[in-house]
Each structure stands twice: as C-alpha cells, then as structure tokens.
Amino acid sequence: VYRACCDCGNPECVKCSMPALGRATFSQVRVKKAGIYGLSYTVYEEGGDAFTHYLNDSATDRRFTVTAGRPESIALTTVPSSSAIGVPTPLSPALLTPQPVVSVSDTYENQVSQEGETGLAIVTVCADGTDTHPLPSAVCQCSNGTCLSRETYEEMQQQAVAGGLHGNFTAFFSVGVAMFTDLQLVHARTDLRLVIRQILSGTPTGVNATSPAFQVMPGKLFSMEVLADPATAAGCARCPPGVHLVNTAITASVALKDKFNNVISTCGFGSARCDGTPTATIIAQLVLNSADVSPSYLTGTVQSAASAGVSSFSNVRVTGTSVGYSLLFSAAGGVFTSSRPFTVSNGAPTGISPGVAQLWAADTEVFPVQPEIWLVDAQGNLASSDCYSTQCGNPLCSYNESAGACGAQVNV
C-alpha cells in the first residue's frame, strides 16, 4: 500500500486498516481487472521498520481469480474501411473489407467470456448523413434512435435485410469475441456505419456499439434512370407539362447506376469494372411511338459526358411536331433507357403553304373545290396549335388539330 494510507482516517485509504486485538479487517478492497491474483500485506510499526508478508504464491488455495462482470459494452476490434460492389464477382454486393470483429466487455473493460453471459452479436447498417446522395428509405440515419430501435431479435433480422446487408449478419461470441466472415452490402455511400447489438437468450440486452464511418464504392454500369424527364416539364409559358415547342431547347438528365441502383458517382478501391463510368458519354436519340425517327429531326447537343454519374442535356431540339416522341439514351455496352412520351408543338406561323387549289373555273363560277392554304412555322410544320403565343386568353394551350393559330386571319 501507499504510505499515504498510514492515516487510516483518510476515507480514500480503503486498503488501509488499523489492527484491533491483533486483527486487521479490510472491507472496501476491489479488483477491477480480471485475472489470477495473490495478496501481500505491509505492516508499518510506529518508529520501526516496515515488513511485508506475501501469501504463499506456490499454494494455489492462497490465490484467487477475478472474472469479468456483466456485459456493459461492445468493442469493435476490427472494422471495415473501403469496399466495392462487384468484388469479388462482377455483379455481387460489396464484400466488407476487413470483416468486423467485436468483443463484449464489462464496466472495467474486461472481456466477458463466461458461457451464458455473451450470446451472439447481430449487425445492421446506418448512415450518418454526411453523404449528400439520397438515403435509401430502408436505411436509418445513425442519429435516429427511433428508426434503429427494435424490440425483438426477429425485428433486428428484418432490419438488417431491409438495410441491404447480405451474408450471415449474426455471429456467436466465443471466449468473448464474435467474428463475421461474409458480410456484404448493396448500398454505395461514404457515410456508412455498422451497428452491433448483443442478443442473449433471443432478447436484446441493450448493449451495442456503432462503428466508424466507412465507404462502399459502386459497381459496373447496369442501368440508367431518367432524372429530368421532358414528359414532366413544360416547354413554354403556356405549355402544359409534357408539351414543348418545335426547335426550342429541351432539357433532360439521366443517372448511371449499378445493379443495386447506386449512382456511379465515383469509382475506385479495386472496382475496375466501373472504370470510366462516372464520366461516360451518353447519346440521345429520338423515337416516335417506339419507332426510330430520322436523325435530322433531332438537333442541338445530343451527346453528353457524365459528371459524377449524371449526364445532363440542356440543348436538345426537335424540328418536327408530333405526339408520342421519346428520347432514347444509350451508353457503351448496350445499356439504355427512355424518357416517357412527350409532345412537340409548332412554332409561330411564318409562312403559307398551298393545300388544295382550284386550277380553273368559268367566269363568276363558284370554285367546285374551294381553295385551302396551310399556315406553317419556320420548319414547315402546320401551325395547328397556339402554344407558341403568349397573347391568347387561356392560361394553358391545348395541342390538337383544331386549335389553330391564336388570332390568325388569312385574306384571299
């Protein structure tokens, strides 16, 4: 003991005792670390030398064992760092590297290894919100305790599956350590964390831990998704959604995605299968009612290099009017997607084109076939709609063959 403990009136000297009738009794001695121990005693005599007595170290009955207490915390001794979808096989979820290893400890950080006290560990995934990409609906924010809270082992299993984990997401503690071997994840983000919980006799104990953030990289290009769709945008001041004017800029954008619906915004950590995809060139083509249209009908910028897995088009123009156009977007490797159908309406009338004309008639005779002329826009399209005009009374135009040109009058 420390010499400061010679004053046994000091309440901090719990390892100090004054003899009474030749006997010293200790009542507050504690050992915080598990192990096998012996005790030694030092006696200080007034004005004399101290002497120490050790319990006989060779006598096993004079030694004692201190075991760990009840589990109070989980420590993650090995945690994932960076993994990639498509490793080890081209279309597989990301195999977490390295696989997590956890241990369970008591209040004093002694590893608990007693049978019946450890049970098993179950893992689920959360995101801390530092990644700006939209969070999948089934993945909890790490700060959302309500979302992460599950009352039963079965609910925790369901949460792990819904959160995108594959493989065996439970592991039994053996000598206080649980090792996961085949955990895989389908979500590609930079802010992922693992939540480890202890289960004892099928019931959550409330002992859990959260790993540091780690990254999962996306896999190879598998599909594309239209983000900005001409079918939902209004192409002019009086155009309803899905109607655009001829030869005016149409905007659209598509996201490049892997098999598990992750935007391929970056590529690395051995995922060579998605190399180049974040900046791949996407080509737009025009189709009408699912049939190819002459390339001359589509002008402007029809190729776009993706940035962070998103390809944007801001100056696609269609020169012919019709209902049922779609934009078909394609990438190398035979991956493509299509916008929903949209309409292209005529521009302002700029000329007259003869429709039906009588070639001859007698003097003062009424033409057997009355003349007909067509109002056409700059591209030669029949001016059958007034969508181009901002002067008409209706707030929205109606694209149909009888709408006509608002306010137009033709004299013969």
mmCIF file with all atom_site columns, C-alpha atoms in Angstrom, residues 73-198:
data_model
loop_
_atom_site.group_PDB
_atom_site.id
_atom_site.type_symbol
_atom_site.label_atom_id
_atom_site.label_alt_id
_atom_site.label_comp_id
_atom_site.label_asym_id
_atom_site.label_entity_id
_atom_site.label_seq_id
_atom_site.pdbx_PDB_ins_code
_atom_site.Cartn_x
_atom_site.Cartn_y
_atom_site.Cartn_z
_atom_site.occupancy
_atom_site.B_iso_or_equiv
_atom_site.pdbx_formal_charge
_atom_site.auth_seq_id
_atom_site.auth_comp_id
_atom_site.auth_asym_id
_atom_site.auth_atom_id
_atom_site.pdbx_PDB_model_num
ATOM 1   C CA . SER A 1 73  ? -20.229 -2.550  -23.748 1.00 0.00 ? 73  SER A CA 1
ATOM 2   C CA . ILE A 1 74  ? -19.186 -3.841  -27.152 1.00 0.00 ? 74  ILE A CA 1
ATOM 3   C CA . ALA A 1 75  ? -15.787 -3.008  -28.588 1.00 0.00 ? 75  ALA A CA 1
ATOM 4   C CA . LEU A 1 76  ? -15.106 -3.188  -32.326 1.00 0.00 ? 76  LEU A CA 1
ATOM 5   C CA . THR A 1 77  ? -11.590 -4.522  -32.686 1.00 0.00 ? 77  THR A CA 1
ATOM 6   C CA . THR A 1 78  ? -11.728 -4.762  -36.491 1.00 0.00 ? 78  THR A CA 1
ATOM 7   C CA . VAL A 1 79  ? -13.973 -2.581  -38.676 1.00 0.00 ? 79  VAL A CA 1
ATOM 8   C CA . PRO A 1 80  ? -14.497 -2.198  -42.458 1.00 0.00 ? 80  PRO A CA 1
ATOM 9   C CA . SER A 1 81  ? -12.592 0.534   -44.268 1.00 0.00 ? 81  SER A CA 1
ATOM 10  C CA . SER A 1 82  ? -13.349 0.691   -48.007 1.00 0.00 ? 82  SER A CA 1
ATOM 11  C CA . SER A 1 83  ? -15.068 -1.902  -50.187 1.00 0.00 ? 83  SER A CA 1
ATOM 12  C CA . ALA A 1 84  ? -16.516 -2.026  -53.695 1.00 0.00 ? 84  ALA A CA 1
ATOM 13  C CA . ILE A 1 85  ? -19.623 -3.524  -55.256 1.00 0.00 ? 85  ILE A CA 1
ATOM 14  C CA . GLY A 1 86  ? -18.679 -6.099  -57.875 1.00 0.00 ? 86  GLY A CA 1
ATOM 15  C CA . VAL A 1 87  ? -15.856 -7.544  -55.784 1.00 0.00 ? 87  VAL A CA 1
ATOM 16  C CA . PRO A 1 88  ? -15.216 -10.456 -55.794 1.00 0.00 ? 88  PRO A CA 1
ATOM 17  C CA . THR A 1 89  ? -17.645 -11.201 -58.677 1.00 0.00 ? 89  THR A CA 1
ATOM 18  C CA . PRO A 1 90  ? -18.826 -8.668  -61.299 1.00 0.00 ? 90  PRO A CA 1
ATOM 19  C CA . LEU A 1 91  ? -22.413 -8.267  -60.064 1.00 0.00 ? 91  LEU A CA 1
ATOM 20  C CA . SER A 1 92  ? -22.062 -9.197  -56.397 1.00 0.00 ? 92  SER A CA 1
ATOM 21  C CA . PRO A 1 93  ? -22.706 -6.912  -53.421 1.00 0.00 ? 93  PRO A CA 1
ATOM 22  C CA . ALA A 1 94  ? -19.652 -5.381  -51.790 1.00 0.00 ? 94  ALA A CA 1
ATOM 23  C CA . LEU A 1 95  ? -17.808 -7.824  -49.540 1.00 0.00 ? 95  LEU A CA 1
ATOM 24  C CA . LEU A 1 96  ? -16.911 -5.734  -46.484 1.00 0.00 ? 96  LEU A CA 1
ATOM 25  C CA . THR A 1 97  ? -13.155 -5.497  -46.035 1.00 0.00 ? 97  THR A CA 1
ATOM 26  C CA . PRO A 1 98  ? -11.970 -6.252  -43.455 1.00 0.00 ? 98  PRO A CA 1
ATOM 27  C CA . GLN A 1 99  ? -14.825 -8.158  -41.860 1.00 0.00 ? 99  GLN A CA 1
ATOM 28  C CA . PRO A 1 100 ? -15.872 -6.823  -38.436 1.00 0.00 ? 100 PRO A CA 1
ATOM 29  C CA . VAL A 1 101 ? -14.639 -8.454  -35.232 1.00 0.00 ? 101 VAL A CA 1
ATOM 30  C CA . VAL A 1 102 ? -16.227 -7.436  -31.924 1.00 0.00 ? 102 VAL A CA 1
ATOM 31  C CA . SER A 1 103 ? -15.810 -8.262  -28.249 1.00 0.00 ? 103 SER A CA 1
ATOM 32  C CA . VAL A 1 104 ? -18.048 -7.704  -25.247 1.00 0.00 ? 104 VAL A CA 1
ATOM 33  C CA . SER A 1 105 ? -16.709 -6.155  -22.035 1.00 0.00 ? 105 SER A CA 1
ATOM 34  C CA . ASP A 1 106 ? -17.806 -5.280  -18.528 1.00 0.00 ? 106 ASP A CA 1
ATOM 35  C CA . THR A 1 107 ? -17.760 -1.835  -16.910 1.00 0.00 ? 107 THR A CA 1
ATOM 36  C CA . TYR A 1 108 ? -13.976 -2.015  -16.398 1.00 0.00 ? 108 TYR A CA 1
ATOM 37  C CA . GLU A 1 109 ? -13.267 -3.143  -19.978 1.00 0.00 ? 109 GLU A CA 1
ATOM 38  C CA . ASN A 1 110 ? -12.625 -6.745  -19.041 1.00 0.00 ? 110 ASN A CA 1
ATOM 39  C CA . GLN A 1 111 ? -13.529 -9.031  -21.908 1.00 0.00 ? 111 GLN A CA 1
ATOM 40  C CA . VAL A 1 112 ? -16.520 -11.142 -20.912 1.00 0.00 ? 112 VAL A CA 1
ATOM 41  C CA . SER A 1 113 ? -16.034 -14.784 -21.860 1.00 0.00 ? 113 SER A CA 1
ATOM 42  C CA . GLN A 1 114 ? -18.258 -16.687 -19.443 1.00 0.00 ? 114 GLN A CA 1
ATOM 43  C CA . GLU A 1 115 ? -20.756 -19.034 -21.038 1.00 0.00 ? 115 GLU A CA 1
ATOM 44  C CA . GLY A 1 116 ? -24.303 -17.781 -20.670 1.00 0.00 ? 116 GLY A CA 1
ATOM 45  C CA . GLU A 1 117 ? -23.244 -14.128 -20.486 1.00 0.00 ? 117 GLU A CA 1
ATOM 46  C CA . THR A 1 118 ? -22.274 -13.382 -24.087 1.00 0.00 ? 118 THR A CA 1
ATOM 47  C CA . GLY A 1 119 ? -24.863 -14.823 -26.506 1.00 0.00 ? 119 GLY A CA 1
ATOM 48  C CA . LEU A 1 120 ? -24.488 -13.538 -30.047 1.00 0.00 ? 120 LEU A CA 1
ATOM 49  C CA . ALA A 1 121 ? -23.915 -10.312 -31.963 1.00 0.00 ? 121 ALA A CA 1
ATOM 50  C CA . ILE A 1 122 ? -26.205 -9.034  -34.714 1.00 0.00 ? 122 ILE A CA 1
ATOM 51  C CA . VAL A 1 123 ? -25.282 -6.272  -37.132 1.00 0.00 ? 123 VAL A CA 1
ATOM 52  C CA . THR A 1 124 ? -27.294 -3.734  -39.110 1.00 0.00 ? 124 THR A CA 1
ATOM 53  C CA . VAL A 1 125 ? -26.280 -0.674  -41.108 1.00 0.00 ? 125 VAL A CA 1
ATOM 54  C CA . CYS A 1 126 ? -26.987 3.054   -40.793 1.00 0.00 ? 126 CYS A CA 1
ATOM 55  C CA . ALA A 1 127 ? -25.768 6.263   -42.477 1.00 0.00 ? 127 ALA A CA 1
ATOM 56  C CA . ASP A 1 128 ? -24.531 9.336   -40.641 1.00 0.00 ? 128 ASP A CA 1
ATOM 57  C CA . GLY A 1 129 ? -25.832 11.787  -43.263 1.00 0.00 ? 129 GLY A CA 1
ATOM 58  C CA . THR A 1 130 ? -22.531 13.258  -44.450 1.00 0.00 ? 130 THR A CA 1
ATOM 59  C CA . ASP A 1 131 ? -23.011 11.735  -47.921 1.00 0.00 ? 131 ASP A CA 1
ATOM 60  C CA . THR A 1 132 ? -25.218 14.092  -49.953 1.00 0.00 ? 132 THR A CA 1
ATOM 61  C CA . HIS A 1 133 ? -26.818 11.381  -52.112 1.00 0.00 ? 133 HIS A CA 1
ATOM 62  C CA . PRO A 1 134 ? -30.427 10.496  -51.226 1.00 0.00 ? 134 PRO A CA 1
ATOM 63  C CA . LEU A 1 135 ? -30.639 7.963   -48.424 1.00 0.00 ? 135 LEU A CA 1
ATOM 64  C CA . PRO A 1 136 ? -32.395 4.676   -49.300 1.00 0.00 ? 136 PRO A CA 1
ATOM 65  C CA . SER A 1 137 ? -35.711 4.577   -47.460 1.00 0.00 ? 137 SER A CA 1
ATOM 66  C CA . ALA A 1 138 ? -34.888 1.363   -45.584 1.00 0.00 ? 138 ALA A CA 1
ATOM 67  C CA . VAL A 1 139 ? -31.589 2.690   -44.185 1.00 0.00 ? 139 VAL A CA 1
ATOM 68  C CA . CYS A 1 140 ? -31.771 4.566   -40.879 1.00 0.00 ? 140 CYS A CA 1
ATOM 69  C CA . GLN A 1 141 ? -29.938 7.748   -40.019 1.00 0.00 ? 141 GLN A CA 1
ATOM 70  C CA . CYS A 1 142 ? -27.433 6.818   -37.320 1.00 0.00 ? 142 CYS A CA 1
ATOM 71  C CA . SER A 1 143 ? -28.778 9.660   -35.168 1.00 0.00 ? 143 SER A CA 1
ATOM 72  C CA . ASN A 1 144 ? -32.369 8.397   -35.411 1.00 0.00 ? 144 ASN A CA 1
ATOM 73  C CA . GLY A 1 145 ? -32.736 6.221   -32.337 1.00 0.00 ? 145 GLY A CA 1
ATOM 74  C CA . THR A 1 146 ? -36.399 5.567   -33.070 1.00 0.00 ? 146 THR A CA 1
ATOM 75  C CA . CYS A 1 147 ? -35.586 4.167   -36.502 1.00 0.00 ? 147 CYS A CA 1
ATOM 76  C CA . LEU A 1 148 ? -32.800 1.977   -35.142 1.00 0.00 ? 148 LEU A CA 1
ATOM 77  C CA . SER A 1 149 ? -34.805 0.760   -32.154 1.00 0.00 ? 149 SER A CA 1
ATOM 78  C CA . ARG A 1 150 ? -36.040 -2.811  -32.477 1.00 0.00 ? 150 ARG A CA 1
ATOM 79  C CA . GLU A 1 151 ? -37.656 -4.771  -29.658 1.00 0.00 ? 151 GLU A CA 1
ATOM 80  C CA . THR A 1 152 ? -37.033 -8.344  -30.771 1.00 0.00 ? 152 THR A CA 1
ATOM 81  C CA . TYR A 1 153 ? -34.341 -10.419 -32.422 1.00 0.00 ? 153 TYR A CA 1
ATOM 82  C CA . GLU A 1 154 ? -36.680 -11.118 -35.349 1.00 0.00 ? 154 GLU A CA 1
ATOM 83  C CA . GLU A 1 155 ? -37.224 -7.393  -35.934 1.00 0.00 ? 155 GLU A CA 1
ATOM 84  C CA . MET A 1 156 ? -33.469 -6.836  -35.920 1.00 0.00 ? 156 MET A CA 1
ATOM 85  C CA . GLN A 1 157 ? -33.027 -9.553  -38.541 1.00 0.00 ? 157 GLN A CA 1
ATOM 86  C CA . GLN A 1 158 ? -35.671 -7.922  -40.729 1.00 0.00 ? 158 GLN A CA 1
ATOM 87  C CA . GLN A 1 159 ? -33.980 -4.548  -40.309 1.00 0.00 ? 159 GLN A CA 1
ATOM 88  C CA . ALA A 1 160 ? -30.618 -5.979  -41.368 1.00 0.00 ? 160 ALA A CA 1
ATOM 89  C CA . VAL A 1 161 ? -32.102 -7.435  -44.556 1.00 0.00 ? 161 VAL A CA 1
ATOM 90  C CA . ALA A 1 162 ? -34.049 -4.252  -45.358 1.00 0.00 ? 162 ALA A CA 1
ATOM 91  C CA . GLY A 1 163 ? -30.901 -2.208  -44.812 1.00 0.00 ? 163 GLY A CA 1
ATOM 92  C CA . GLY A 1 164 ? -29.135 -4.003  -47.653 1.00 0.00 ? 164 GLY A CA 1
ATOM 93  C CA . LEU A 1 165 ? -26.966 -6.481  -45.753 1.00 0.00 ? 165 LEU A CA 1
ATOM 94  C CA . HIS A 1 166 ? -26.248 -9.876  -47.314 1.00 0.00 ? 166 HIS A CA 1
ATOM 95  C CA . GLY A 1 167 ? -24.489 -12.863 -45.804 1.00 0.00 ? 167 GLY A CA 1
ATOM 96  C CA . ASN A 1 168 ? -24.613 -14.028 -42.197 1.00 0.00 ? 168 ASN A CA 1
ATOM 97  C CA . PHE A 1 169 ? -25.275 -10.909 -40.130 1.00 0.00 ? 169 PHE A CA 1
ATOM 98  C CA . THR A 1 170 ? -25.204 -12.754 -36.791 1.00 0.00 ? 170 THR A CA 1
ATOM 99  C CA . ALA A 1 171 ? -22.166 -14.270 -35.059 1.00 0.00 ? 171 ALA A CA 1
ATOM 100 C CA . PHE A 1 172 ? -21.881 -16.095 -31.736 1.00 0.00 ? 172 PHE A CA 1
ATOM 101 C CA . PHE A 1 173 ? -19.427 -14.868 -29.138 1.00 0.00 ? 173 PHE A CA 1
ATOM 102 C CA . SER A 1 174 ? -16.668 -17.384 -28.440 1.00 0.00 ? 174 SER A CA 1
ATOM 103 C CA . VAL A 1 175 ? -14.432 -16.557 -25.478 1.00 0.00 ? 175 VAL A CA 1
ATOM 104 C CA . GLY A 1 176 ? -15.903 -13.065 -25.634 1.00 0.00 ? 176 GLY A CA 1
ATOM 105 C CA . VAL A 1 177 ? -15.211 -12.484 -29.344 1.00 0.00 ? 177 VAL A CA 1
ATOM 106 C CA . ALA A 1 178 ? -17.644 -12.557 -32.301 1.00 0.00 ? 178 ALA A CA 1
ATOM 107 C CA . MET A 1 179 ? -16.238 -12.700 -35.834 1.00 0.00 ? 179 MET A CA 1
ATOM 108 C CA . PHE A 1 180 ? -18.221 -12.007 -39.007 1.00 0.00 ? 180 PHE A CA 1
ATOM 109 C CA . THR A 1 181 ? -16.980 -13.697 -42.160 1.00 0.00 ? 181 THR A CA 1
ATOM 110 C CA . ASP A 1 182 ? -19.180 -12.941 -45.179 1.00 0.00 ? 182 ASP A CA 1
ATOM 111 C CA . LEU A 1 183 ? -20.996 -9.635  -44.632 1.00 0.00 ? 183 LEU A CA 1
ATOM 112 C CA . GLN A 1 184 ? -21.923 -7.924  -47.909 1.00 0.00 ? 184 GLN A CA 1
ATOM 113 C CA . LEU A 1 185 ? -23.674 -4.615  -48.580 1.00 0.00 ? 185 LEU A CA 1
ATOM 114 C CA . VAL A 1 186 ? -25.561 -3.301  -51.619 1.00 0.00 ? 186 VAL A CA 1
ATOM 115 C CA . HIS A 1 187 ? -25.519 0.432   -50.815 1.00 0.00 ? 187 HIS A CA 1
ATOM 116 C CA . ALA A 1 188 ? -22.688 2.587   -52.159 1.00 0.00 ? 188 ALA A CA 1
ATOM 117 C CA . ARG A 1 189 ? -22.065 5.574   -49.876 1.00 0.00 ? 189 ARG A CA 1
ATOM 118 C CA . THR A 1 190 ? -19.270 7.318   -47.990 1.00 0.00 ? 190 THR A CA 1
ATOM 119 C CA . ASP A 1 191 ? -21.082 7.616   -44.641 1.00 0.00 ? 191 ASP A CA 1
ATOM 120 C CA . LEU A 1 192 ? -21.999 4.035   -43.768 1.00 0.00 ? 192 LEU A CA 1
ATOM 121 C CA . ARG A 1 193 ? -21.651 2.661   -40.245 1.00 0.00 ? 193 ARG A CA 1
ATOM 122 C CA . LEU A 1 194 ? -22.351 -0.713  -38.669 1.00 0.00 ? 194 LEU A CA 1
ATOM 123 C CA . VAL A 1 195 ? -24.493 -1.010  -35.550 1.00 0.00 ? 195 VAL A CA 1
ATOM 124 C CA . ILE A 1 196 ? -23.631 -4.099  -33.470 1.00 0.00 ? 196 ILE A CA 1
ATOM 125 C CA . ARG A 1 197 ? -26.066 -5.343  -30.812 1.00 0.00 ? 197 ARG A CA 1
ATOM 126 C CA . GLN A 1 198 ? -25.822 -8.148  -28.265 1.00 0.00 ? 198 GLN A CA 1
#
